[in-house]
Coordinates of C-alpha atoms in Angstrom, one line a residue:
Chain A
M1 CA 31.4 4.4 27.6
F2 CA 28.4 4.5 24.9
D3 CA 27.5 1.5 22.9
I4 CA 28.1 3.1 19.7
L5 CA 29.4 6.6 19.4
I6 CA 29.0 7.9 15.9
K7 CA 31.5 10.5 15.7
N8 CA 31.4 14.1 13.3
G9 CA 27.9 13.5 11.2
M10 CA 25.5 16.4 10.1
V11 CA 23.0 15.7 12.5
I12 CA 18.9 15.7 11.2
D13 CA 16.9 15.2 14.2
G14 CA 14.3 14.9 11.7
V15 CA 11.9 17.4 12.9
G16 CA 13.1 19.7 10.7
S17 CA 15.8 21.7 12.7
K18 CA 18.4 22.5 10.5
A19 CA 21.6 19.8 10.3
V20 CA 24.3 20.7 13.0
L21 CA 27.5 19.0 12.7
S22 CA 27.0 16.8 15.9
D23 CA 28.2 13.3 17.3
V24 CA 26.3 11.0 19.1
G25 CA 26.2 8.0 21.2
I26 CA 24.2 5.8 22.0
K27 CA 23.9 3.2 24.7
D28 CA 20.9 0.2 25.6
G29 CA 19.3 0.6 22.6
K30 CA 18.8 4.1 23.4
I31 CA 20.2 8.1 22.3
L32 CA 22.4 9.0 25.2
A33 CA 23.7 12.5 24.8
I34 CA 23.9 14.5 21.0
G35 CA 26.6 16.9 21.4
E36 CA 30.1 18.6 19.5
N37 CA 32.9 16.4 21.0
L38 CA 31.9 13.4 22.6
K39 CA 34.8 12.6 25.1
D40 CA 33.1 9.6 26.5
G41 CA 34.7 7.4 23.8
G42 CA 32.3 4.3 22.1
R43 CA 33.1 0.1 22.8
Q44 CA 32.4 1.5 18.4
V45 CA 33.2 4.1 16.7
L46 CA 31.7 4.9 13.5
D47 CA 33.7 8.2 11.7
A48 CA 30.1 9.3 10.1
A49 CA 32.0 12.9 8.2
G50 CA 30.8 14.4 5.3
L51 CA 27.3 12.3 5.6
V52 CA 23.9 12.8 7.0
V53 CA 23.3 10.6 10.7
S54 CA 18.8 11.0 10.6
P55 CA 17.0 8.7 12.6
G56 CA 16.1 5.5 11.1
F57 CA 13.3 6.0 8.3
I58 CA 9.5 4.7 8.3
D59 CA 7.6 2.2 6.1
P60 CA 3.6 3.7 6.7
H61 CA 2.6 1.1 4.4
T62 CA 3.6 -1.8 3.8
H63 CA 3.0 -6.1 3.1
F64 CA 5.7 -7.5 4.8
D65 CA 3.5 -9.9 7.3
A66 CA 4.3 -13.2 5.7
Q67 CA 8.0 -12.2 5.3
L68 CA 9.2 -11.2 8.6
L69 CA 8.5 -15.4 8.8
W70 CA 11.5 -16.1 6.9
D71 CA 13.2 -12.8 7.5
G72 CA 13.1 -10.4 10.1
A73 CA 15.5 -7.6 7.9
A74 CA 12.4 -7.1 5.7
K75 CA 15.5 -7.4 2.8
P76 CA 15.8 -5.0 1.2
A77 CA 14.1 -2.5 3.2
L78 CA 16.7 -1.9 6.0
E79 CA 19.1 -1.0 3.5
H80 CA 17.4 1.5 2.0
G81 CA 17.7 3.0 5.8
V82 CA 14.0 1.8 6.8
T83 CA 14.2 0.8 10.7
S84 CA 10.2 0.9 11.5
I85 CA 7.5 -0.8 9.3
I86 CA 4.2 -1.3 9.3
P87 CA 2.6 -4.5 8.0
G88 CA -0.8 -5.7 7.9
N89 CA -2.2 -2.7 5.7
C90 CA -5.7 -2.7 3.5
S91 CA -6.9 -4.8 5.2
L92 CA -5.0 -8.6 5.5
S93 CA -3.1 -9.4 8.2
L94 CA -1.8 -13.0 9.1
A95 CA -4.0 -12.8 12.6
P96 CA -6.6 -13.1 13.6
L97 CA -6.7 -16.0 11.5
K98 CA -8.1 -19.6 12.3
A99 CA -6.5 -22.3 10.1
E100 CA -9.4 -23.2 8.2
D101 CA -9.3 -19.7 7.1
R102 CA -5.6 -19.9 5.5
K103 CA -6.9 -20.7 2.0
T104 CA -8.9 -18.0 2.0
L105 CA -6.4 -15.8 3.4
I106 CA -3.8 -17.2 1.1
G107 CA -5.8 -17.0 -1.6
M108 CA -6.0 -13.1 -1.2
F109 CA -3.3 -11.5 -0.8
Q110 CA -2.3 -13.3 -3.6
Q111 CA -5.1 -11.5 -6.2
I112 CA -4.7 -8.4 -4.0
E113 CA -0.5 -7.9 -3.1
E114 CA 0.3 -10.0 -5.6
L115 CA 2.5 -13.0 -3.3
P116 CA 2.9 -16.3 -4.3
P117 CA 1.1 -18.9 -2.6
A118 CA 4.7 -20.9 -1.7
A119 CA 5.8 -17.8 0.0
F120 CA 3.1 -18.7 3.1
T121 CA 3.3 -22.3 2.5
D122 CA 7.5 -23.3 2.2
A123 CA 8.6 -21.2 4.2
F124 CA 7.4 -21.0 8.0
E125 CA 4.9 -23.2 9.9
W126 CA 1.7 -21.1 11.5
T127 CA 1.7 -22.1 14.2
W128 CA -1.0 -19.2 16.0
E129 CA -4.4 -18.2 15.6
T130 CA -4.2 -14.8 17.9
F131 CA -2.4 -11.8 17.2
S132 CA -0.6 -12.4 20.3
G133 CA 0.5 -15.9 18.4
Y134 CA 0.7 -14.4 15.1
R135 CA 3.0 -11.5 17.3
A136 CA 5.5 -14.0 19.3
A137 CA 6.3 -15.2 16.1
I138 CA 7.8 -12.5 15.0
E139 CA 9.3 -11.7 17.9
G140 CA 12.5 -12.4 18.3
T141 CA 14.1 -12.3 15.3
L142 CA 13.2 -8.6 14.2
S143 CA 16.3 -6.4 12.3
V144 CA 13.5 -4.0 11.8
N145 CA 10.5 -2.5 14.4
V146 CA 7.1 -3.4 13.5
A147 CA 3.9 -2.0 14.2
P148 CA 1.3 -4.1 13.1
L149 CA -2.1 -3.6 12.1
V150 CA -5.0 -5.9 12.1
G151 CA -7.0 -6.5 8.9
H152 CA -10.9 -6.2 8.8
S153 CA -11.2 -9.1 6.4
V154 CA -9.4 -11.0 8.6
I155 CA -11.3 -9.6 11.3
R156 CA -15.2 -10.4 10.1
L157 CA -13.7 -14.1 8.7
W158 CA -13.1 -14.5 11.8
V159 CA -16.8 -14.1 13.5
M160 CA -19.2 -14.6 10.1
G161 CA -17.1 -17.4 8.9
A162 CA -17.9 -17.7 4.6
D163 CA -20.3 -15.6 5.7
A164 CA -18.5 -12.3 6.1
Q165 CA -17.7 -12.2 1.7
Q166 CA -21.7 -12.5 1.6
R167 CA -23.9 -10.7 3.7
A168 CA -24.2 -7.7 7.1
A169 CA -22.9 -8.0 10.5
R170 CA -26.4 -9.0 12.6
P171 CA -25.5 -6.8 16.2
E172 CA -24.0 -10.1 17.7
E173 CA -21.3 -10.7 15.9
I174 CA -20.0 -6.6 15.1
S175 CA -20.4 -6.8 19.5
A176 CA -17.7 -10.0 18.8
M177 CA -16.1 -8.4 15.5
Q178 CA -15.5 -5.9 18.5
D179 CA -14.3 -7.7 21.7
L180 CA -11.6 -9.8 18.6
L181 CA -10.1 -6.3 17.8
R182 CA -10.0 -5.1 21.2
E183 CA -7.7 -8.2 21.5
C184 CA -5.4 -7.3 18.8
L185 CA -5.2 -3.6 20.0
N186 CA -3.9 -5.4 23.6
A187 CA -1.5 -7.4 21.8
G188 CA 0.3 -4.6 19.9
A189 CA -1.8 -3.9 17.0
V190 CA -1.6 -0.3 15.7
G191 CA -4.7 0.2 13.9
L192 CA -7.3 -1.8 12.2
S193 CA -7.4 -1.4 8.4
T194 CA -9.8 -1.6 5.6
S195 CA -10.3 -1.4 2.1
F196 CA -14.0 -0.7 -0.3
V197 CA -11.3 -2.0 -3.6
D198 CA -9.7 -5.4 -3.4
V199 CA -11.0 -8.3 -4.8
D200 CA -9.7 -11.9 -3.6
E201 CA -8.8 -14.4 -6.4
N202 CA -12.0 -14.8 -8.1
A203 CA -12.5 -11.8 -8.5
R204 CA -15.6 -11.4 -5.2
P205 CA -15.4 -9.2 -3.0
V206 CA -12.9 -8.9 0.2
P207 CA -14.8 -9.3 2.9
S208 CA -14.1 -5.6 4.1
R209 CA -16.0 -4.5 1.6
F210 CA -19.4 -6.1 2.9
A211 CA -19.6 -4.4 6.2
Q212 CA -22.0 -1.4 6.4
F213 CA -20.9 1.4 7.6
Q214 CA -22.1 1.1 11.2
E215 CA -20.0 -2.2 11.7
L216 CA -17.0 0.4 11.1
D217 CA -18.2 2.8 13.3
A218 CA -18.5 0.4 15.4
L219 CA -15.2 -1.0 15.3
C220 CA -13.8 3.1 15.9
A221 CA -15.2 3.2 19.0
V222 CA -12.7 0.6 20.2
L223 CA -10.1 2.2 18.0
G224 CA -11.3 5.0 20.5
E225 CA -10.7 3.3 23.8
F226 CA -6.7 2.6 22.2
G227 CA -6.7 6.2 20.3
R228 CA -5.2 3.9 17.2
M229 CA -5.2 4.6 13.3
L230 CA -7.8 3.4 11.4
Q231 CA -6.5 2.9 7.4
I232 CA -8.2 2.4 4.5
V233 CA -7.7 2.3 1.3
P234 CA -10.0 4.5 -1.0
E235 CA -11.7 4.9 -5.2
F236 CA -8.7 5.9 -5.9
Y237 CA -8.9 5.7 -9.0
D238 CA -12.2 8.3 -8.5
T239 CA -12.3 12.1 -6.7
D240 CA -15.6 12.6 -5.7
I241 CA -15.6 8.6 -4.3
T242 CA -12.2 9.5 -2.3
I243 CA -13.0 13.0 -0.9
A244 CA -16.8 11.1 0.2
R245 CA -14.1 8.9 1.3
I246 CA -12.6 11.5 3.4
D247 CA -16.1 13.1 4.9
Q248 CA -16.6 9.2 6.4
L249 CA -13.3 9.4 8.4
A250 CA -13.4 12.9 9.4
E251 CA -16.8 12.5 11.0
L252 CA -14.9 8.8 12.3
S253 CA -12.0 10.5 13.3
L254 CA -14.0 13.2 15.9
K255 CA -16.6 10.6 16.8
H256 CA -14.2 8.6 18.2
K257 CA -11.1 10.8 18.8
I258 CA -8.8 8.9 16.4
P259 CA -6.3 9.1 13.8
T260 CA -7.4 8.1 10.4
T261 CA -5.1 7.6 6.5
L262 CA -6.3 7.2 3.6
S263 CA -3.9 5.2 0.7
P264 CA -2.5 5.7 -2.1
V265 CA -3.1 8.6 -4.0
F266 CA -2.4 9.0 -6.8
D267 CA -1.8 12.7 -9.5
N268 CA -0.8 12.5 -12.8
R269 CA -2.3 14.5 -16.3
Q270 CA -5.0 12.6 -17.2
S271 CA -6.6 13.5 -14.0
P272 CA -4.6 16.8 -12.2
N273 CA -7.6 18.0 -10.1
N274 CA -7.9 14.8 -8.2
V275 CA -4.9 15.6 -5.8
P276 CA -5.8 19.6 -5.1
R277 CA -9.8 18.8 -4.4
T278 CA -8.6 16.0 -2.4
L279 CA -6.3 18.3 -0.4
A280 CA -8.7 20.5 0.0
R281 CA -11.0 18.6 1.0
I282 CA -8.8 18.1 3.9
D283 CA -8.1 20.4 4.6
E284 CA -11.5 21.5 5.6
Q285 CA -11.7 18.6 7.3
M286 CA -8.2 19.4 9.4
A287 CA -9.7 22.5 10.0
R288 CA -12.6 21.3 11.7
G289 CA -10.0 19.2 13.8
A290 CA -10.5 15.9 11.9
R291 CA -7.1 13.8 11.7
V292 CA -6.8 12.6 8.2
W293 CA -4.1 11.5 6.4
P294 CA -3.5 11.5 2.5
Q295 CA -0.3 8.9 2.1
M296 CA 1.1 9.4 -1.0
Q297 CA 4.4 6.7 -2.3
T298 CA 7.4 9.4 -4.1
R299 CA 7.8 6.9 -7.0
P300 CA 5.2 6.6 -10.1
I301 CA 3.9 3.2 -10.6
D302 CA 6.2 1.4 -12.7
I303 CA 5.3 -2.0 -13.9
S304 CA 6.7 -4.6 -15.5
F305 CA 5.2 -8.0 -16.6
S306 CA 5.2 -10.7 -19.0
L307 CA 2.6 -13.7 -20.0
L308 CA 5.2 -16.2 -17.0
R309 CA 2.7 -15.0 -14.8
P310 CA -0.7 -12.7 -14.0
S311 CA -0.3 -9.7 -12.6
L312 CA -1.3 -6.6 -11.5
F313 CA -0.8 -5.2 -15.3
F314 CA -4.1 -7.0 -16.0
A315 CA -6.0 -6.2 -12.9
R316 CA -9.4 -5.4 -14.4
L317 CA -9.1 -8.0 -17.2
P318 CA -10.1 -11.1 -15.1
S319 CA -10.0 -12.9 -18.2
W320 CA -6.6 -12.7 -18.6
V321 CA -5.9 -13.8 -15.3
K322 CA -7.4 -16.6 -15.6
I323 CA -5.7 -17.9 -18.5
L324 CA -2.1 -16.1 -16.3
R325 CA -3.1 -19.3 -13.4
L326 CA -3.0 -21.9 -15.6
P327 CA 0.4 -24.3 -15.2
V328 CA 2.7 -23.2 -18.3
T329 CA 2.2 -26.0 -20.6
E330 CA -1.8 -24.9 -20.1
R331 CA -1.7 -21.1 -20.7
I332 CA 0.6 -22.0 -23.6
S333 CA -1.9 -23.8 -25.5
A334 CA -4.4 -21.5 -24.7
L335 CA -2.8 -18.8 -26.4
R336 CA -2.3 -20.4 -28.8
D337 CA -6.0 -21.3 -29.2
P338 CA -7.8 -19.5 -32.1
V339 CA -11.1 -19.2 -30.0
T340 CA -9.6 -18.1 -26.9
A341 CA -6.9 -15.2 -28.4
D342 CA -10.2 -14.4 -29.7
K343 CA -11.7 -13.2 -26.5
L344 CA -8.9 -11.9 -24.7
V345 CA -8.3 -9.3 -28.2
A346 CA -12.3 -8.5 -26.8
D347 CA -11.8 -7.9 -24.1
A348 CA -8.6 -6.0 -23.7
G349 CA -10.8 -3.3 -25.6
E350 CA -12.9 -2.6 -28.5
D351 CA -9.6 -1.0 -29.8
G352 CA -8.4 -4.1 -30.0
G353 CA -5.9 -2.8 -26.8
E354 CA -4.5 -0.1 -27.6
R355 CA -5.6 2.6 -25.0
L356 CA -4.7 0.2 -22.8
M357 CA -1.8 -2.0 -24.1
G358 CA -0.1 0.1 -27.3
R359 CA 2.4 2.4 -25.1
L360 CA 3.9 -0.4 -23.3
I361 CA 7.6 -0.5 -23.9
V362 CA 8.9 -3.6 -24.3
R363 CA 11.6 -4.5 -21.3
G364 CA 15.2 -5.8 -21.9
G365 CA 17.3 -7.1 -19.9
G366 CA 15.3 -10.7 -20.7
E367 CA 14.7 -12.4 -23.8
A368 CA 13.6 -10.6 -25.6
P369 CA 14.8 -9.8 -28.6
E370 CA 17.4 -6.2 -29.5
H371 CA 15.0 -5.1 -31.9
L372 CA 12.4 -4.5 -30.0
V373 CA 13.2 -3.7 -27.2
G374 CA 12.5 -0.2 -26.3
R375 CA 9.9 0.2 -28.6
T376 CA 6.4 0.9 -27.7
L377 CA 4.1 -2.8 -28.4
G378 CA 1.5 0.2 -30.7
D379 CA 4.4 1.4 -33.1
I380 CA 5.4 -3.7 -33.0
A381 CA 2.0 -4.0 -34.1
A382 CA 1.3 -1.2 -36.4
E383 CA 4.6 -2.7 -37.9
R384 CA 2.8 -6.7 -37.2
G385 CA -0.3 -5.9 -38.9
E386 CA -2.2 -6.6 -35.5
V387 CA -3.4 -4.4 -32.6
P388 CA -1.2 -4.0 -29.9
A389 CA -3.2 -7.0 -27.4
R390 CA -3.3 -9.5 -30.2
A391 CA 0.8 -8.2 -30.9
L392 CA 1.1 -9.2 -26.7
I393 CA 0.2 -12.3 -27.4
T394 CA 2.0 -13.7 -30.2
L395 CA 5.1 -11.5 -29.3
S396 CA 4.8 -13.3 -26.1
L397 CA 3.8 -16.6 -28.0
E398 CA 7.2 -16.1 -30.3
N399 CA 9.5 -15.8 -27.2
D400 CA 8.6 -18.2 -24.9
L401 CA 6.7 -16.0 -23.0
E402 CA 10.0 -14.8 -21.6
I403 CA 9.5 -11.0 -23.8
A404 CA 8.8 -8.3 -20.4
F405 CA 6.8 -5.7 -21.1
L406 CA 6.7 -2.2 -19.2
A407 CA 4.0 -0.4 -18.0
A408 CA 5.5 3.1 -17.0
N409 CA 4.7 6.2 -15.2
G410 CA 1.5 4.9 -13.5
G411 CA -0.3 6.8 -10.7
H412 CA 2.3 9.3 -10.4
D413 CA 3.7 10.9 -13.8
S414 CA 5.4 14.3 -13.5
T415 CA 8.1 15.3 -10.7
D416 CA 7.0 19.0 -10.9
R417 CA 4.5 18.2 -9.6
I418 CA 4.5 15.5 -7.1
G419 CA 7.5 17.4 -5.6
P420 CA 4.7 19.8 -3.9
M421 CA 2.1 17.6 -2.7
L422 CA 4.5 15.4 -1.1
A423 CA 6.0 19.1 0.8
N424 CA 2.7 20.0 1.6
P425 CA 2.0 19.1 5.0
L426 CA -1.2 18.0 4.5
V427 CA 1.1 15.2 2.5
H428 CA 1.9 12.0 4.7
I429 CA 4.8 10.4 2.3
G430 CA 4.4 6.3 2.9
A431 CA 1.8 3.8 0.1
S432 CA 5.1 1.9 -0.8
D433 CA 3.7 -1.6 -0.7
G434 CA 6.6 -2.7 0.5
G435 CA 6.8 -6.6 0.1
A436 CA 4.1 -5.9 -2.0
H437 CA 3.4 -6.9 -6.6
L438 CA 6.8 -8.4 -6.2
T439 CA 6.7 -9.6 -10.5
S440 CA 5.0 -6.6 -11.4
F441 CA 7.8 -3.4 -9.6
S442 CA 10.1 -3.5 -6.8
T443 CA 8.0 -1.7 -3.5
Y444 CA 11.7 -0.7 -2.1
G445 CA 13.7 2.7 -2.5
D446 CA 11.2 5.3 -1.7
T447 CA 13.5 6.6 0.6
G448 CA 16.3 7.4 -1.2
Y449 CA 14.2 7.9 -4.6
L450 CA 13.2 10.3 -1.9
F451 CA 16.5 12.0 -1.8
S452 CA 17.7 12.0 -5.6
E453 CA 14.5 12.9 -6.8
F454 CA 13.3 16.0 -4.6
V455 CA 15.7 16.9 -2.7
R456 CA 18.9 16.2 -4.7
K457 CA 17.2 16.8 -8.1
S458 CA 14.0 19.2 -8.1
G459 CA 15.0 20.8 -5.0
A460 CA 10.9 21.2 -3.4
L461 CA 12.0 19.5 -0.2
T462 CA 14.9 20.4 2.0
L463 CA 17.1 17.4 3.0
E464 CA 16.3 18.6 6.6
H465 CA 12.4 18.4 5.2
A466 CA 12.7 15.1 3.3
V467 CA 13.7 13.3 6.6
Q468 CA 11.5 15.4 8.8
K469 CA 8.8 14.2 6.1
I470 CA 9.3 10.0 6.6
T471 CA 10.7 9.7 10.6
S472 CA 9.0 12.3 13.1
E473 CA 5.7 13.6 10.8
P474 CA 4.9 9.0 10.6
A475 CA 5.5 8.4 14.2
E476 CA 3.5 10.8 15.4
I477 CA 0.5 10.5 12.8
W478 CA 0.4 6.3 14.0
G479 CA 2.0 7.3 17.5
L480 CA 5.3 5.4 17.6
K481 CA 5.9 6.1 21.3
D482 CA 10.2 7.1 21.8
R483 CA 11.2 6.7 18.2
G484 CA 11.3 8.8 14.7
I485 CA 14.0 12.0 16.6
L486 CA 17.1 12.2 17.0
K487 CA 16.8 13.1 21.3
T488 CA 18.0 11.3 24.1
G489 CA 16.2 8.9 25.5
Y490 CA 14.7 7.4 22.2
A491 CA 14.7 4.4 20.9
A492 CA 18.7 4.3 19.3
D493 CA 16.6 4.1 15.1
V494 CA 19.8 5.9 13.0
V495 CA 20.8 6.5 8.9
I496 CA 23.7 7.3 8.4
F497 CA 24.1 8.6 4.3
D498 CA 25.8 10.7 1.7
P499 CA 23.4 13.3 0.8
L500 CA 25.2 13.1 -2.4
T501 CA 24.3 10.1 -3.1
I502 CA 21.8 8.1 -1.7
D503 CA 19.2 7.2 -4.4
R504 CA 17.8 3.9 -5.1
G505 CA 19.3 1.3 -7.7
I506 CA 17.5 0.3 -10.9
E507 CA 14.7 -2.5 -10.9
R508 CA 16.7 -5.9 -10.9
P509 CA 14.8 -9.8 -10.3
V510 CA 15.3 -11.8 -7.9
F511 CA 15.1 -15.4 -7.4
D512 CA 14.7 -15.5 -4.0
M513 CA 11.3 -15.6 -2.9
P514 CA 10.2 -19.8 -0.7
G515 CA 9.8 -22.4 -3.7
G516 CA 12.2 -20.6 -6.1
G517 CA 10.1 -16.7 -6.6
M518 CA 11.3 -14.0 -8.1
R519 CA 10.6 -10.4 -6.9
Y520 CA 12.1 -7.2 -8.6
V521 CA 13.9 -5.4 -6.1
R522 CA 16.3 -1.9 -5.9
D523 CA 19.0 -2.3 -3.2
S524 CA 20.7 1.3 -1.7
I525 CA 22.6 3.8 -2.4
G526 CA 24.6 5.6 -0.2
V527 CA 23.1 5.2 3.1
D528 CA 26.0 3.4 5.1
T529 CA 25.1 1.6 8.6
V530 CA 22.0 1.5 9.9
V531 CA 21.3 0.8 12.9
V532 CA 18.4 0.1 15.6
N533 CA 17.7 -0.2 18.9
G534 CA 21.4 0.3 18.9
Q535 CA 22.5 -1.9 17.3
I536 CA 24.5 -2.2 13.5
A537 CA 22.0 -4.4 11.4
W538 CA 23.3 -3.2 8.3
A539 CA 26.2 -1.7 7.4
K540 CA 29.1 -0.8 4.7
G541 CA 27.0 -2.7 2.4
A542 CA 27.3 -6.3 4.3
Y543 CA 23.5 -7.1 6.9
T544 CA 24.7 -8.0 10.2
N545 CA 23.3 -10.4 12.8
A546 CA 21.5 -8.3 14.8
Q547 CA 17.9 -9.2 15.0
T548 CA 16.9 -6.0 17.3
G549 CA 13.6 -5.2 16.2
Q550 CA 11.5 -5.2 18.4
I551 CA 7.6 -4.9 17.6
C552 CA 7.4 -0.3 18.5
E553 CA 5.2 0.0 21.9
L554 CA 2.6 2.7 21.3
A555 CA 2.1 6.4 23.2
Chain B
M1 CA -14.6 25.7 9.7
T2 CA -18.1 26.3 7.1
L3 CA -17.2 22.5 5.1
S4 CA -17.5 23.3 1.7
Q5 CA -20.6 21.4 -0.9
Q6 CA -19.6 18.0 -2.2
R7 CA -21.4 15.7 -4.6
R8 CA -24.4 14.1 -2.3
F9 CA -24.0 10.3 -1.1
T10 CA -25.5 7.6 1.0
T11 CA -24.0 4.0 2.0
P12 CA -26.9 0.4 2.0
E13 CA -28.3 -0.3 4.5
P14 CA -28.6 -4.0 5.3
D15 CA -30.3 -6.3 3.4
E16 CA -30.8 -2.7 0.5
T17 CA -31.6 -3.5 -3.2
L18 CA -31.7 -0.6 -5.2
D19 CA -34.8 -0.2 -5.6
S20 CA -35.4 -0.1 -2.1
L21 CA -32.3 3.1 -1.9
A22 CA -33.5 4.4 -4.5
A23 CA -36.9 5.2 -3.1
R24 CA -35.3 6.4 -0.7
A25 CA -32.7 8.5 -1.2
R26 CA -34.6 10.2 -3.9
P27 CA -38.0 10.6 -3.0
D28 CA -38.5 12.9 -4.4
L29 CA -38.2 11.1 -8.0
D30 CA -40.7 8.7 -9.4
L31 CA -39.2 5.2 -8.4
A32 CA -37.9 4.4 -11.7
T33 CA -36.3 7.6 -12.9
A34 CA -34.4 6.8 -9.4
I35 CA -33.9 3.9 -10.3
E36 CA -32.3 5.0 -14.3
L37 CA -29.8 8.2 -12.9
I38 CA -29.1 6.2 -9.5
R39 CA -27.2 3.9 -11.8
G40 CA -26.1 7.1 -14.5
W41 CA -24.3 8.0 -11.7
N42 CA -22.6 5.5 -9.5
L43 CA -20.4 3.5 -12.9
H44 CA -18.3 2.1 -10.1
I45 CA -21.3 0.4 -8.9
F46 CA -23.4 -0.5 -12.7
L47 CA -20.6 -0.3 -15.1
M48 CA -16.7 -1.8 -13.7
R49 CA -18.3 -4.1 -10.6
R50 CA -18.6 -7.0 -11.2
P51 CA -21.1 -9.0 -11.2
R52 CA -22.4 -5.4 -11.9
G53 CA -24.9 -3.7 -10.3
L54 CA -23.1 -6.3 -6.6
L55 CA -24.8 -2.9 -3.4
L56 CA -22.3 -3.6 -1.0
G57 CA -22.0 -3.2 2.5
G58 CA -19.7 -0.4 2.2
D59 CA -20.1 1.7 -1.3
V60 CA -20.4 4.9 -1.5
V61 CA -23.4 5.7 -3.7
F62 CA -24.1 8.8 -5.2
I63 CA -27.5 10.0 -5.2
E64 CA -27.2 13.6 -7.0
P65 CA -25.1 14.4 -10.6
P66 CA -21.7 15.2 -10.5
L67 CA -21.6 19.3 -8.8
I68 CA -19.6 21.3 -12.0

């Protein structure tokens, strides 16, 4: 008898095969049988008539490192069908990390990933310093599977202390980093992440950016001992630099026989040649045998923000960030101060912020006056006889900072262009940033959006191809053993969903972060049941108590 | 497969300054010209970065203008 028998579903195996009407039998956490009309019966029988039964989805770019310590389901990722996640991207992980460096790391997470400090101080005890210690801290309470990266910045911090953000490493320090990385890989790290763009809360480049290429090469030699992944954040705003990074990755991949990935890669009308040129170079390097996977996310970046808290929107305006970090009372005083306000307006650009802020839209749902909702800041500013940056300040003050704005269609801005790119065999669907940027946008539901926007609406991918792109392909790219395919003997990570309705819900604020912190989330639509390692983790709109998530075994 | 021509770049050596990088990367030019050109070809370092011109070990530094 099976533990779970899924009857009458349209089974999509994850490798691109056409959907077939079949049953799936699960026992002891594994797929035991797939076939028509399985007879053995099951302790739990799920009727999947009219629904798709597919492998669980894999999200290769997340920042759930801290959240996993109080929420082993990485909510709401799991209810969208995500059964395996990769945290530790962008050079940042919670281990290895000495106690004295925790504050430094929290500052970087706060700046880069928009995670509130309370997420690191209110919700868990730091009981570890080593990578194996972090693994032990999350194991046992996981509902999703986790394949954690180790961050280059924290490896540098461990070995070099404050000098990690000052200088190149000496040979003996590089050797120590190699030993530390090897220790992390032996403890189950899926690879190393590094960043070439990020800065800390003081606008200082993160430690990984001070590394010479020789240091990265030395670390990749260790990755090569295990055949594991190097993830980088390239200068995605510049095609020439991105191509230079692709060439560096290709060199490292060929030399050390490792897979590499860069994320994110964006396409928009302002730089229409970016992705075509990037993919052309990837094609050339892949043809040489290099493994360089560009990650593209399915959704556009729609940043919502108010002056109540810092936002990614102000990433290139340090004077604004500085003011937004003040306590609310002081912040309001500063914004009311004419000298400070003049400086903020000046820093927004010589055009008074027209280019940067003029197309912002006043967002509904908060305290915004109804007559302003849906209008652009540029229009409102013109009506008030102000430049947009000034109007942003005055409107916010008039509404006790409760008025929210939407910067829509950052990153991607065209479904017609993005669909074929996502379908391209060279493109790795990812870069969701799951669990990060909490107060700017929801990082959940990219998988549902893949099906609603690019399968049903544009038809850029078939249902089977879309499933393949977020199951077997990431499992193979990252070397996740026995996952990503519905096949006997493989892990029973299964999603049952309605292909006609699967989608992401509307973006909405919730206040469920430690310390009552806010984040934007999206509910899942059309996902019926999620099974992780043979147990139902989410069904019919509710989480179960299953904690069968694992640290992924690697090929 | 032959790789197509792409814009040439270098990466900084330990403790390298713009002067020494320019001398190393473009010995065919006089130093002042090389420095000025490299500044203009690398606005991500010499215009967008704070502090401007802070040279980092991981940087891609272009040593020629964009290819047309």
